[in-house]
């Protein structure tokens, strides 16, 4: 499983999610997370068609197929549920 995180420095929800992700990373080892900036990495971001609401969290399988997409701020519990669901 790979998690694509799309955010931006001007995004308030993205700042809120930094603390949530810090807590998650303290609990889980070896998460494959790719962080993309909406503005800086626009070519790569456009491949995922994120829309206008940030942050976007995309859970991908080992074949780079999208499993699920979460848009906007998410609770730590919600993210943990998805990680546990797709981690295998």
XYZ file of C-alpha atoms in Angstrom:
88
model
C 0.000 0.000 0.000
C 1.100 3.513 -0.799
C -0.477 6.736 0.444
C -0.391 9.820 -1.774
C -0.809 13.003 0.275
C -1.629 16.124 -1.730
C -1.518 19.436 0.081
C -0.270 22.999 -0.161
C 1.491 25.472 2.101
C -1.485 27.864 1.873
C -3.973 25.172 2.943
C -5.181 25.484 6.586
C -6.508 21.906 6.615
C -3.101 20.650 5.477
C -1.471 22.336 8.470
C -3.981 20.692 10.810
C -3.202 17.309 9.245
C 0.551 17.640 9.894
C 0.053 16.915 13.607
C -2.339 14.047 12.866
C 0.181 12.451 10.498
C 3.009 12.982 12.982
C 1.050 10.963 15.560
C 0.313 8.240 13.003
C 3.952 8.004 11.909
C 4.990 7.575 15.542
C 2.705 4.545 15.743
C 3.232 2.862 12.349
C 6.518 1.697 10.860
C 7.355 1.543 7.172
C 4.418 3.455 5.727
C 5.036 4.277 2.072
C 3.902 7.896 1.866
C 4.409 10.200 -1.090
C 3.833 13.876 -0.283
C 2.996 16.183 -3.161
C 2.560 19.952 -3.090
C -0.433 21.119 -5.118
C 1.517 24.035 -6.620
C 5.137 22.871 -6.727
C 4.433 19.325 -7.967
C 1.577 20.308 -10.278
C 2.563 17.926 -13.094
C 2.591 14.912 -10.772
C -0.491 16.132 -8.866
C -2.514 16.450 -12.078
C -2.193 12.671 -12.617
C -4.402 12.173 -9.539
C -7.081 14.764 -10.431
C -7.350 16.043 -6.836
C -9.990 18.709 -7.389
C -10.003 21.988 -5.465
C -10.440 20.809 -1.857
C -7.253 19.959 0.045
C -5.780 17.934 1.589
C -6.338 14.795 -0.462
C -5.205 11.377 0.781
C -5.185 8.592 -1.810
C -4.652 4.990 -0.782
C -3.057 2.953 -3.582
C -2.453 -0.775 -3.911
C 0.863 -2.320 -4.949
C -0.134 -1.982 -8.615
C -0.717 1.772 -8.220
C -4.478 1.352 -8.465
C -6.539 3.710 -6.321
C -8.270 1.939 -3.445
C -9.851 4.906 -1.711
C -9.651 8.700 -1.578
C -10.254 10.949 1.416
C -10.783 14.660 0.768
C -10.420 17.347 3.428
C -9.348 17.105 7.054
C -9.624 13.621 8.536
C -9.507 12.346 12.081
C -6.564 10.297 13.258
C -8.916 7.357 13.846
C -10.281 7.509 10.296
C -6.789 7.443 8.820
C -5.728 4.565 11.089
C -8.821 2.590 10.023
C -7.898 3.037 6.360
C -4.251 2.168 6.960
C -5.243 -1.002 8.812
C -7.793 -1.872 6.124
C -5.349 -1.606 3.220
C -2.037 -2.456 4.846
C -2.535 -6.176 4.359
